[in-house]
mmCIF file of C-alpha atoms in Angstrom:
data_model
loop_
_atom_site.group_PDB
_atom_site.id
_atom_site.type_symbol
_atom_site.label_atom_id
_atom_site.label_comp_id
_atom_site.label_asym_id
_atom_site.label_seq_id
_atom_site.Cartn_x
_atom_site.Cartn_y
_atom_site.Cartn_z
ATOM 1 C CA MET A 1 -25.098 -13.781 7.910
ATOM 2 C CA LEU A 2 -23.010 -15.790 5.433
ATOM 3 C CA MET A 3 -25.701 -15.433 2.744
ATOM 4 C CA ASP A 4 -25.940 -11.780 3.693
ATOM 5 C CA MET A 5 -22.257 -11.327 2.903
ATOM 6 C CA HIS A 6 -22.624 -13.188 -0.386
ATOM 7 C CA CYS A 7 -25.342 -10.713 -1.350
ATOM 8 C CA TRP A 8 -23.080 -7.799 -0.483
ATOM 9 C CA TYR A 9 -20.228 -9.296 -2.495
ATOM 10 C CA ALA A 10 -22.541 -9.740 -5.473
ATOM 11 C CA ALA A 11 -23.874 -6.192 -5.154
ATOM 12 C CA ALA A 12 -20.370 -4.741 -4.899
ATOM 13 C CA PHE A 13 -19.306 -6.756 -7.948
ATOM 14 C CA VAL A 14 -22.302 -5.527 -9.972
ATOM 15 C CA VAL A 15 -21.593 -1.906 -9.030
ATOM 16 C CA ARG A 16 -18.035 -2.256 -10.296
ATOM 17 C CA ILE A 17 -19.190 -3.936 -13.515
ATOM 18 C CA VAL A 18 -21.630 -1.085 -14.133
ATOM 19 C CA MET A 19 -18.812 1.393 -13.571
ATOM 20 C CA MET A 20 -16.609 -0.535 -15.988
ATOM 21 C CA LEU A 21 -19.342 -0.511 -18.665
ATOM 22 C CA TYR A 22 -19.894 3.191 -18.119
ATOM 23 C CA GLY A 23 -16.154 3.652 -18.572
ATOM 24 C CA ILE A 24 -16.344 2.038 -22.018
ATOM 25 C CA TRP A 25 -18.987 4.599 -23.007
ATOM 26 C CA GLN A 26 -16.970 7.511 -21.583
ATOM 27 C CA ASP A 27 -13.782 6.353 -23.310
ATOM 28 C CA THR A 28 -15.673 6.205 -26.608
ATOM 29 C CA TYR A 29 -17.600 9.474 -26.558
ATOM 30 C CA MET A 30 -15.861 11.869 -24.153
ATOM 31 C CA ALA A 31 -12.564 13.736 -24.338
ATOM 32 C CA VAL A 32 -11.660 12.926 -20.733
ATOM 33 C CA LYS A 33 -11.057 9.175 -20.574
ATOM 34 C CA PHE A 34 -12.280 6.927 -17.767
ATOM 35 C CA THR A 35 -9.721 4.128 -18.112
ATOM 36 C CA ASP A 36 -6.484 4.611 -16.182
ATOM 37 C CA ILE A 37 -3.534 5.412 -18.458
ATOM 38 C CA ASP A 38 -1.562 2.693 -16.667
ATOM 39 C CA TYR A 39 -4.088 0.113 -17.854
ATOM 40 C CA TYR A 40 -3.108 0.797 -21.453
ATOM 41 C CA VAL A 41 0.515 0.355 -20.397
ATOM 42 C CA PHE A 42 -0.365 -3.039 -18.839
ATOM 43 C CA SER A 43 -2.242 -4.087 -21.976
ATOM 44 C CA ASP A 44 0.534 -3.020 -24.338
ATOM 45 C CA ALA A 45 3.060 -4.934 -22.231
ATOM 46 C CA ALA A 46 0.766 -7.979 -22.361
ATOM 47 C CA LYS A 47 0.799 -7.760 -26.172
ATOM 48 C CA PHE A 48 4.586 -7.929 -26.170
ATOM 49 C CA VAL A 49 4.468 -10.956 -23.846
ATOM 50 C CA ALA A 50 1.934 -12.668 -26.125
ATOM 51 C CA GLN A 51 4.368 -12.131 -29.006
ATOM 52 C CA GLY A 52 7.203 -13.717 -27.025
ATOM 53 C CA GLU A 53 8.865 -10.379 -26.310
ATOM 54 C CA SER A 54 9.754 -8.568 -23.083
ATOM 55 C CA PRO A 55 7.004 -6.509 -21.414
ATOM 56 C CA TYR A 56 9.648 -3.831 -20.838
ATOM 57 C CA MET A 57 9.633 -3.084 -24.550
ATOM 58 C CA ARG A 58 6.622 -0.960 -23.608
ATOM 59 C CA ALA A 59 7.933 2.396 -22.398
ATOM 60 C CA THR A 60 6.960 3.271 -18.802
ATOM 61 C CA TYR A 61 6.078 -0.345 -17.896
ATOM 62 C CA ARG A 62 7.540 -0.479 -14.398
ATOM 63 C CA TYR A 63 5.899 -3.493 -12.821
ATOM 64 C CA THR A 64 6.500 -7.199 -12.353
ATOM 65 C CA PRO A 65 6.240 -9.299 -15.536
ATOM 66 C CA LEU A 66 3.605 -11.372 -13.720
ATOM 67 C CA LEU A 67 1.128 -8.547 -14.260
ATOM 68 C CA ALA A 68 1.699 -8.484 -18.018
ATOM 69 C CA TRP A 69 1.542 -12.283 -18.137
ATOM 70 C CA ALA A 70 -1.800 -12.296 -16.292
ATOM 71 C CA LEU A 71 -3.254 -9.779 -18.743
ATOM 72 C CA THR A 72 -2.271 -11.594 -21.949
ATOM 73 C CA PRO A 73 -5.934 -12.679 -22.498
ATOM 74 C CA ASN A 74 -6.582 -8.976 -23.161
ATOM 75 C CA VAL A 75 -5.035 -9.603 -26.574
ATOM 76 C CA TRP A 76 -7.706 -12.162 -27.551
ATOM 77 C CA LEU A 77 -10.704 -11.387 -25.333
ATOM 78 C CA GLY A 78 -10.594 -7.600 -25.274
ATOM 79 C CA LEU A 79 -9.500 -4.870 -22.891
ATOM 80 C CA PHE A 80 -12.241 -5.644 -20.370
ATOM 81 C CA PHE A 81 -10.586 -8.914 -19.212
ATOM 82 C CA GLY A 82 -7.897 -7.276 -17.086
ATOM 83 C CA LYS A 83 -10.439 -5.004 -15.438
ATOM 84 C CA LEU A 84 -12.471 -8.068 -14.459
ATOM 85 C CA ILE A 85 -9.369 -9.473 -12.759
ATOM 86 C CA PHE A 86 -8.818 -6.272 -10.774
ATOM 87 C CA ILE A 87 -12.520 -6.047 -9.860
ATOM 88 C CA THR A 88 -12.465 -9.657 -8.641
ATOM 89 C CA PHE A 89 -9.441 -8.945 -6.452
ATOM 90 C CA ASP A 90 -11.260 -5.864 -5.144
ATOM 91 C CA ILE A 91 -14.089 -8.099 -3.902
ATOM 92 C CA LEU A 92 -11.558 -10.541 -2.438
ATOM 93 C CA VAL A 93 -10.072 -7.648 -0.467
ATOM 94 C CA GLY A 94 -13.481 -7.050 1.127
ATOM 95 C CA HIS A 95 -13.806 -10.748 1.965
ATOM 96 C CA THR A 96 -10.324 -10.811 3.499
ATOM 97 C CA ILE A 97 -11.174 -7.787 5.648
ATOM 98 C CA TYR A 98 -14.284 -9.648 6.826
ATOM 99 C CA ARG A 99 -12.244 -12.734 7.772
ATOM 100 C CA LEU A 100 -9.556 -10.680 9.483
ATOM 101 C CA VAL A 101 -11.940 -8.630 11.631
ATOM 102 C CA ILE A 102 -13.697 -11.823 12.793
ATOM 103 C CA HIS A 103 -10.355 -13.398 13.680
ATOM 104 C CA LEU A 104 -9.461 -10.312 15.717
ATOM 105 C CA GLY A 105 -12.384 -11.130 18.022
ATOM 106 C CA HIS A 106 -15.231 -9.027 16.670
ATOM 107 C CA ASP A 107 -18.723 -10.257 15.818
ATOM 108 C CA ARG A 108 -19.980 -10.884 12.287
ATOM 109 C CA TYR A 109 -22.080 -7.725 12.254
ATOM 110 C CA THR A 110 -19.009 -5.597 12.970
ATOM 111 C CA ALA A 111 -16.962 -7.565 10.448
ATOM 112 C CA ARG A 112 -19.637 -7.028 7.795
ATOM 113 C CA ASN A 113 -19.674 -3.279 8.384
ATOM 114 C CA CYS A 114 -15.890 -3.131 8.172
ATOM 115 C CA ALA A 115 -15.930 -5.065 4.899
ATOM 116 C CA LEU A 116 -18.570 -2.680 3.533
ATOM 117 C CA VAL A 117 -16.275 0.260 4.273
ATOM 118 C CA TRP A 118 -14.150 -1.158 1.463
ATOM 119 C CA LEU A 119 -16.775 -2.781 -0.759
ATOM 120 C CA LEU A 120 -18.957 0.348 -0.986
ATOM 121 C CA ASN A 121 -16.110 2.854 -0.911
ATOM 122 C CA PRO A 122 -16.131 5.051 -4.055
ATOM 123 C CA LEU A 123 -12.318 5.192 -4.111
ATOM 124 C CA PRO A 124 -11.573 1.461 -4.605
ATOM 125 C CA ILE A 125 -14.684 1.121 -6.790
ATOM 126 C CA ALA A 126 -13.370 3.762 -9.178
ATOM 127 C CA VAL A 127 -9.753 2.585 -9.032
ATOM 128 C CA SER A 128 -10.451 -1.063 -9.886
ATOM 129 C CA SER A 129 -13.086 -0.177 -12.518
ATOM 130 C CA ARG A 130 -10.615 2.131 -14.244
ATOM 131 C CA GLY A 131 -8.095 -0.700 -14.553
ATOM 132 C CA ASN A 132 -5.645 0.049 -11.764
ATOM 133 C CA ALA A 133 -3.897 -2.968 -10.221
ATOM 134 C CA GLU A 134 -3.835 -1.706 -6.613
ATOM 135 C CA SER A 135 -6.556 -4.192 -5.619
ATOM 136 C CA VAL A 136 -4.128 -7.056 -6.299
ATOM 137 C CA MET A 137 -1.565 -5.425 -4.046
ATOM 138 C CA ALA A 138 -4.116 -4.818 -1.291
ATOM 139 C CA TYR A 139 -5.173 -8.472 -1.415
ATOM 140 C CA LEU A 140 -1.603 -9.769 -1.120
ATOM 141 C CA VAL A 141 -0.868 -7.483 1.844
ATOM 142 C CA LEU A 142 -4.094 -8.360 3.669
ATOM 143 C CA MET A 143 -3.593 -12.098 3.145
ATOM 144 C CA THR A 144 -0.089 -11.739 4.572
ATOM 145 C CA LEU A 145 -1.547 -10.006 7.626
ATOM 146 C CA LEU A 146 -4.420 -12.483 8.021
ATOM 147 C CA TYR A 147 -2.182 -15.548 7.961
ATOM 148 C CA LEU A 148 0.323 -13.834 10.253
ATOM 149 C CA VAL A 149 -2.190 -13.158 13.042
ATOM 150 C CA GLN A 150 -3.620 -16.672 12.542
ATOM 151 C CA GLY A 151 -0.175 -18.113 13.225
ATOM 152 C CA ARG A 152 0.160 -19.644 9.745
ATOM 153 C CA VAL A 153 3.708 -18.426 9.364
ATOM 154 C CA MET A 154 4.692 -20.215 6.163
ATOM 155 C CA ALA A 155 1.555 -19.125 4.283
ATOM 156 C CA SER A 156 2.037 -15.568 5.505
ATOM 157 C CA ALA A 157 5.649 -15.603 4.329
ATOM 158 C CA ALA A 158 4.592 -16.841 0.882
ATOM 159 C CA PHE A 159 2.108 -13.989 0.431
ATOM 160 C CA TYR A 160 4.657 -11.540 1.819
ATOM 161 C CA ALA A 161 7.167 -12.594 -0.832
ATOM 162 C CA LEU A 162 4.539 -12.180 -3.558
ATOM 163 C CA ALA A 163 3.608 -8.749 -2.197
ATOM 164 C CA ILE A 164 7.214 -7.519 -2.251
ATOM 165 C CA HIS A 165 7.693 -8.991 -5.710
ATOM 166 C CA PHE A 166 4.618 -7.114 -6.896
ATOM 167 C CA LYS A 167 5.673 -3.818 -5.283
ATOM 168 C CA ILE A 168 8.626 -3.137 -3.059
ATOM 169 C CA TYR A 169 6.940 -1.037 -0.358
ATOM 170 C CA PRO A 170 5.811 -3.973 1.898
ATOM 171 C CA VAL A 171 9.431 -4.241 3.084
ATOM 172 C CA ILE A 172 8.352 -1.652 5.676
ATOM 173 C CA TYR A 173 6.508 -4.456 7.499
ATOM 174 C CA ALA A 174 9.652 -6.562 7.920
ATOM 175 C CA LEU A 175 10.668 -5.111 11.304
ATOM 176 C CA PRO A 176 7.241 -5.354 13.005
ATOM 177 C CA ILE A 177 6.760 -8.865 11.596
ATOM 178 C CA TYR A 178 10.123 -9.976 12.967
ATOM 179 C CA LEU A 179 9.395 -8.490 16.391
ATOM 180 C CA TYR A 180 5.877 -9.954 16.432
ATOM 181 C CA LEU A 181 7.138 -13.447 15.652
ATOM 182 C CA GLY A 182 9.262 -13.278 18.785
ATOM 183 C CA GLY A 183 6.119 -14.075 20.739
ATOM 184 C CA THR A 184 5.410 -13.052 24.303
ATOM 185 C CA GLN A 185 8.073 -15.300 25.783
ATOM 186 C CA ARG A 186 11.439 -13.597 25.675
ATOM 187 C CA ASN A 187 14.696 -15.387 26.325
ATOM 188 C CA ILE A 188 15.724 -12.830 28.903
ATOM 189 C CA PRO A 189 18.335 -14.138 31.346
ATOM 190 C CA GLY A 190 16.862 -13.752 34.796
ATOM 191 C CA LYS A 191 14.458 -11.227 36.276
ATOM 192 C CA PRO A 192 15.083 -7.502 35.938
ATOM 193 C CA PRO A 193 17.090 -5.984 38.789
ATOM 194 C CA LYS A 194 15.350 -3.671 41.255
ATOM 195 C CA GLU A 195 17.557 -0.774 40.190
ATOM 196 C CA PHE A 196 18.255 0.280 36.623
ATOM 197 C CA ASN A 197 21.005 -1.784 35.046
ATOM 198 C CA SER A 198 22.075 -0.773 31.541
ATOM 199 C CA CYS A 199 23.935 -4.045 30.995
ATOM 200 C CA TRP A 200 20.806 -6.083 31.762
ATOM 201 C CA CYS A 201 18.708 -3.872 29.450
ATOM 202 C CA ILE A 202 21.118 -4.348 26.559
ATOM 203 C CA THR A 203 21.271 -8.104 27.173
ATOM 204 C CA SER A 204 17.485 -8.421 27.325
ATOM 205 C CA VAL A 205 17.011 -6.451 24.112
ATOM 206 C CA MET A 206 19.627 -8.510 22.283
ATOM 207 C CA SER A 207 18.066 -11.729 23.580
ATOM 208 C CA SER A 208 14.618 -10.702 22.345
ATOM 209 C CA LEU A 209 16.035 -10.257 18.837
ATOM 210 C CA LEU A 210 17.499 -13.753 18.588
ATOM 211 C CA PRO A 211 15.994 -15.978 15.876
ATOM 212 C CA ASN A 212 13.373 -18.532 16.846
ATOM 213 C CA ARG A 213 11.506 -21.153 14.832
ATOM 214 C CA ASP A 214 8.792 -18.818 13.504
ATOM 215 C CA ARG A 215 11.289 -16.146 12.561
ATOM 216 C CA VAL A 216 13.501 -18.612 10.724
ATOM 217 C CA VAL A 217 10.529 -20.137 8.880
ATOM 218 C CA PHE A 218 9.211 -16.737 7.831
ATOM 219 C CA ILE A 219 12.577 -15.415 6.675
ATOM 220 C CA THR A 220 13.626 -18.541 4.796
ATOM 221 C CA THR A 221 10.234 -19.053 3.125
ATOM 222 C CA SER A 222 9.811 -15.448 2.001
ATOM 223 C CA ALA A 223 13.458 -15.166 0.925
ATOM 224 C CA PHE A 224 13.264 -18.408 -1.056
ATOM 225 C CA ILE A 225 10.084 -17.461 -2.945
ATOM 226 C CA LEU A 226 11.188 -13.877 -3.561
ATOM 227 C CA GLY A 227 14.646 -15.030 -4.629
ATOM 228 C CA LEU A 228 13.150 -17.639 -6.952
ATOM 229 C CA LEU A 229 10.862 -15.118 -8.668
ATOM 230 C CA THR A 230 13.577 -12.481 -8.911
ATOM 231 C CA SER A 231 16.147 -14.913 -10.294
ATOM 232 C CA PHE A 232 13.724 -16.343 -12.846
ATOM 233 C CA PHE A 233 12.695 -12.972 -14.252
ATOM 234 C CA TYR A 234 16.254 -11.633 -14.120
ATOM 235 C CA LEU A 235 17.460 -14.571 -16.203
ATOM 236 C CA LYS A 236 14.562 -14.087 -18.607
ATOM 237 C CA TYR A 237 14.578 -10.290 -18.993
ATOM 238 C CA GLY A 238 17.898 -9.118 -17.563
ATOM 239 C CA TRP A 239 18.864 -5.938 -15.742
ATOM 240 C CA ILE A 240 15.911 -3.956 -17.069
ATOM 241 C CA PHE A 241 13.592 -6.124 -14.960
ATOM 242 C CA LEU A 242 15.420 -5.192 -11.743
ATOM 243 C CA TYR A 243 15.609 -1.522 -12.635
ATOM 244 C CA GLU A 244 12.038 -0.990 -13.809
ATOM 245 C CA THR A 245 10.400 -3.179 -11.155
ATOM 246 C CA TYR A 246 12.384 -2.137 -8.084
ATOM 247 C CA ILE A 247 15.196 0.393 -8.486
ATOM 248 C CA TYR A 248 13.162 2.950 -10.418
ATOM 249 C CA HIS A 249 10.638 3.228 -7.586
ATOM 250 C CA VAL A 250 13.434 3.979 -5.114
ATOM 251 C CA VAL A 251 15.133 6.688 -7.180
ATOM 252 C CA ARG A 252 12.067 8.163 -8.926
ATOM 253 C CA GLY A 253 11.417 11.871 -8.451
ATOM 254 C CA ASP A 254 8.105 12.625 -10.146
ATOM 255 C CA ILE A 255 6.645 16.106 -9.743
ATOM 256 C CA ARG A 256 3.315 15.417 -11.468
ATOM 257 C CA HIS A 257 0.335 14.741 -9.179
ATOM 258 C CA ASN A 258 2.658 14.736 -6.166
ATOM 259 C CA PHE A 259 1.263 15.631 -2.712
ATOM 260 C CA SER A 260 4.688 15.226 -1.093
ATOM 261 C CA PRO A 261 6.259 17.929 1.105
ATOM 262 C CA TYR A 262 9.365 17.388 -1.043
ATOM 263 C CA PHE A 263 7.516 18.463 -4.193
ATOM 264 C CA TYR A 264 9.235 21.838 -4.517
ATOM 265 C CA LEU A 265 12.686 20.322 -3.995
ATOM 266 C CA LEU A 266 12.007 17.840 -6.795
ATOM 267 C CA TYR A 267 10.693 20.623 -9.006
ATOM 268 C CA LEU A 268 13.739 22.854 -8.498
ATOM 269 C CA THR A 269 16.132 20.017 -9.312
ATOM 270 C CA SER A 270 14.095 18.324 -12.066
ATOM 271 C CA ASP A 271 15.668 20.355 -14.873
ATOM 272 C CA THR A 272 19.222 20.295 -13.558
ATOM 273 C CA GLU A 273 21.798 18.040 -15.165
ATOM 274 C CA MET A 274 22.607 16.115 -11.997
ATOM 275 C CA GLY A 275 19.086 16.031 -10.559
ATOM 276 C CA VAL A 276 18.670 15.674 -6.798
ATOM 277 C CA PRO A 277 22.105 15.283 -5.143
ATOM 278 C CA LEU A 278 22.794 11.943 -3.473
ATOM 279 C CA TYR A 279 23.037 13.414 0.029
ATOM 280 C CA LEU A 280 19.611 15.030 -0.367
ATOM 281 C CA ARG A 281 18.120 11.731 -1.515
ATOM 282 C CA LEU A 282 19.457 10.090 1.636
ATOM 283 C CA LEU A 283 18.175 12.905 3.829
ATOM 284 C CA VAL A 284 14.738 12.594 2.245
ATOM 285 C CA PHE A 285 14.583 8.894 3.157
ATOM 286 C CA LEU A 286 15.846 9.417 6.711
ATOM 287 C CA PRO A 287 12.699 10.956 8.326
ATOM 288 C CA GLN A 288 10.541 8.401 6.543
ATOM 289 C CA MET A 289 12.566 5.437 7.782
ATOM 290 C CA VAL A 290 12.781 6.844 11.313
ATOM 291 C CA LEU A 291 8.988 7.202 11.441
ATOM 292 C CA VAL A 292 8.364 3.715 10.054
ATOM 293 C CA CYS A 293 10.863 2.075 12.420
ATOM 294 C CA ALA A 294 9.557 3.991 15.440
ATOM 295 C CA VAL A 295 5.988 2.934 14.700
ATOM 296 C CA GLY A 296 7.102 -0.654 14.080
ATOM 297 C CA VAL A 297 8.923 -0.908 17.403
ATOM 298 C CA ARG A 298 6.163 0.801 19.401
ATOM 299 C CA PHE A 299 3.091 -0.986 18.032
ATOM 300 C CA TYR A 300 4.330 -4.350 16.713
ATOM 301 C CA LYS A 301 2.238 -6.324 19.215
ATOM 302 C CA ASP A 302 -0.916 -5.094 17.463
ATOM 303 C CA GLN A 303 -0.132 -5.963 13.861
ATOM 304 C CA PRO A 304 -3.203 -4.448 12.118
ATOM 305 C CA LEU A 305 -2.665 -1.091 13.828
ATOM 306 C CA CYS A 306 1.081 -1.276 13.270
ATOM 307 C CA TRP A 307 0.732 -2.023 9.565
ATOM 308 C CA PHE A 308 -1.787 0.767 9.085
ATOM 309 C CA LEU A 309 0.385 3.333 10.868
ATOM 310 C CA CYS A 310 3.575 2.184 9.130
ATOM 311 C CA THR A 311 1.871 2.502 5.752
ATOM 312 C CA PHE A 312 0.272 5.831 6.603
ATOM 313 C CA VAL A 313 3.483 7.522 7.750
ATOM 314 C CA PHE A 314 5.421 5.930 4.878
ATOM 315 C CA VAL A 315 3.068 7.436 2.295
ATOM 316 C CA MET A 316 2.784 10.705 4.204
ATOM 317 C CA ALA A 317 6.567 11.235 4.303
ATOM 318 C CA ASN A 318 7.407 9.737 0.909
ATOM 319 C CA LYS A 319 9.149 11.925 -1.660
ATOM 320 C CA VAL A 320 6.515 10.842 -4.183
ATOM 321 C CA CYS A 321 2.945 10.784 -2.880
ATOM 322 C CA THR A 322 0.172 10.253 -5.428
ATOM 323 C CA SER A 323 -3.507 9.541 -4.796
ATOM 324 C CA GLN A 324 -3.229 5.842 -5.715
ATOM 325 C CA TYR A 325 -0.843 5.392 -2.782
ATOM 326 C CA PHE A 326 -3.735 6.253 -0.441
ATOM 327 C CA LEU A 327 -5.248 2.844 -1.188
ATOM 328 C CA TRP A 328 -2.276 1.228 0.521
ATOM 329 C CA TYR A 329 -3.524 2.364 3.925
ATOM 330 C CA VAL A 330 -7.223 2.711 3.077
ATOM 331 C CA SER A 331 -7.313 -1.080 2.590
ATOM 332 C CA LEU A 332 -5.934 -1.554 6.125
ATOM 333 C CA LEU A 333 -8.170 1.034 7.795
ATOM 334 C CA PRO A 334 -11.311 -1.176 8.068
ATOM 335 C CA CYS A 335 -9.300 -3.746 10.041
ATOM 336 C CA ILE A 336 -8.681 -1.308 12.896
ATOM 337 C CA LEU A 337 -11.938 0.681 12.816
ATOM 338 C CA PRO A 338 -13.699 -1.370 15.543
ATOM 339 C CA ASP A 339 -10.951 -0.471 18.028
ATOM 340 C CA ILE A 340 -10.858 3.264 17.298
ATOM 341 C CA LYS A 341 -12.951 4.761 20.094
ATOM 342 C CA MET A 342 -13.497 8.189 18.586
ATOM 343 C CA ALA A 343 -16.572 10.412 18.604
ATOM 344 C CA VAL A 344 -18.489 10.487 15.325
ATOM 345 C CA THR A 345 -18.127 14.267 15.104
ATOM 346 C CA THR A 346 -14.354 14.007 15.521
ATOM 347 C CA SER A 347 -14.158 11.291 12.871
ATOM 348 C CA MET A 348 -16.210 13.352 10.427
ATOM 349 C CA CYS A 349 -14.079 16.441 11.064
ATOM 350 C CA LEU A 350 -10.892 14.490 10.359
ATOM 351 C CA LEU A 351 -12.415 13.006 7.205
ATOM 352 C CA LEU A 352 -13.492 16.446 5.983
ATOM 353 C CA LEU A 353 -10.039 17.836 6.750
ATOM 354 C CA TRP A 354 -8.431 15.008 4.775
ATOM 355 C CA PHE A 355 -10.616 15.599 1.727
ATOM 356 C CA GLY A 356 -10.449 19.373 2.179
ATOM 357 C CA ALA A 357 -6.646 19.360 2.173
ATOM 358 C CA GLN A 358 -6.710 17.379 -1.059
ATOM 359 C CA GLY A 359 -9.151 19.879 -2.547
ATOM 360 C CA LEU A 360 -6.849 22.700 -1.491
ATOM 361 C CA TRP A 361 -4.027 20.972 -3.373
ATOM 362 C CA LEU A 362 -6.145 20.175 -6.436
ATOM 363 C CA LEU A 363 -7.017 23.810 -7.179
ATOM 364 C CA PRO A 364 -3.461 25.077 -7.849
ATOM 365 C CA ALA A 365 -2.635 21.724 -9.478
ATOM 366 C CA TYR A 366 -5.525 22.238 -11.917
ATOM 367 C CA LEU A 367 -4.451 25.815 -12.624
ATOM 368 C CA LEU A 368 -0.931 24.597 -13.380
ATOM 369 C CA GLU A 369 -1.783 21.583 -15.532
ATOM 370 C CA PHE A 370 -4.806 22.868 -17.455
ATOM 371 C CA GLN A 371 -4.488 26.663 -17.341
ATOM 372 C CA GLY A 372 -0.706 26.987 -17.443
ATOM 373 C CA TYR A 373 -0.391 29.248 -14.386
ATOM 374 C CA ASN A 374 2.801 29.184 -12.318
ATOM 375 C CA THR A 375 1.400 27.744 -9.087
ATOM 376 C CA PHE A 376 4.339 25.604 -7.986
ATOM 377 C CA LEU A 377 4.723 27.392 -4.649
ATOM 378 C CA LEU A 378 0.997 27.114 -3.946
ATOM 379 C CA ILE A 379 1.082 23.396 -4.754
ATOM 380 C CA TRP A 380 3.993 22.933 -2.363
ATOM 381 C CA ALA A 381 2.247 24.944 0.379
ATOM 382 C CA SER A 382 -0.907 22.872 -0.115
ATOM 383 C CA GLY A 383 1.195 19.722 0.145
ATOM 384 C CA LEU A 384 2.569 20.939 3.477
ATOM 385 C CA VAL A 385 -0.984 21.529 4.719
ATOM 386 C CA PHE A 386 -1.913 18.007 3.628
ATOM 387 C CA PHE A 387 1.147 16.655 5.465
ATOM 388 C CA CYS A 388 0.083 18.434 8.672
ATOM 389 C CA VAL A 389 -3.473 17.113 8.352
ATOM 390 C CA ASN A 390 -2.139 13.575 7.934
ATOM 391 C CA ALA A 391 0.103 14.001 10.973
ATOM 392 C CA ALA A 392 -2.907 15.149 13.000
ATOM 393 C CA ILE A 393 -4.915 12.119 11.838
ATOM 394 C CA VAL A 394 -2.138 9.785 13.001
ATOM 395 C CA CYS A 395 -2.089 11.465 16.416
ATOM 396 C CA PHE A 396 -5.869 11.215 16.818
ATOM 397 C CA ILE A 397 -5.934 7.545 15.810
ATOM 398 C CA VAL A 398 -3.142 6.617 18.221
ATOM 399 C CA LYS A 399 -4.743 8.621 21.025
ATOM 400 C CA ASN A 400 -8.189 7.065 20.553
ATOM 401 C CA TYR A 401 -7.167 3.509 19.709
ATOM 402 C CA LYS A 402 -7.858 0.711 22.150
ATOM 403 C CA VAL A 403 -4.328 -0.681 22.043
ATOM 404 C CA LYS A 404 -4.117 -4.407 22.715
ATOM 405 C CA LEU A 405 -0.625 -4.510 24.190
#
């Protein structure tokens, strides 16, 4: 079985290399380019780093400097080097899924099939081959989860800090991680009374939130590493590092390629002098945070399910929702597949609905971007349909999941 997995890893790697080579041909001879536009941004930033300059001298570079540093060999070896890094991380994601599913108590055959859901998935194959860095992010998140469920708290905290440094969204896992590290033994004073006692309930809840050894280790380790990285790059590059790497992604209001139900709001305010008012920005975040916190509190005892649902509802309710964000939860989906007891026909219907809703959105988006038609309302309506489909998928998964609580 181990050799079998090595063969699958090799095959998946070869498929991605072939896609990368095809991309070179398409970039050379076709008008529509294969390589992700962000990859050129990464490479340009790496050139500035190689020259001893700031990567933020490249307009629209809004990532950690570590990414530009890692891609500096692009300057000497060619543009393919960075893609090889992302492809390698893509394979590592599949291997991490395999390890995680085995640790969760499933056999190697099941773990292999779950890993293949990622390794042979056209979406991550295309994304990594085009030069998108999401595979690095997926690897950091999955390693955090793997070490967490293995009880290796310090290692998990280290990967968690790296994940947040790379992109800020993993902060949504902070609450379920903290609750999970409380363990099954709660420091609740005495047994619960026979009749409802609000004072006892409040005391028990507060007691369950008190720090313990694992919680302190996780918080201090992750805070130290994240603080060290942030301080180092702030001293080196200044305020622009903080803004472009973190703050921009909180305040951004893109309307291009946006599946969000808030698309029309962003469109109507995009040309105004003040943009989206502050109170509206806060209101937009409120439903998202309520959903994430509710999921975290309800399902924290099953971390893979909790992380998947937190990520899914976070992306679903985000004010900016682009297709690359889907990889954030697609990478977690194989980890929970063995415990979703759903009929094949139901699963296929949900999958078709998910793709169909995207197709419904893509038609007016194409007419707007390439034909110049005013389809903003249709795009917004399609985004609302996609939101409803996603909400239905969440409900079906929760209903049919074998919860280990």
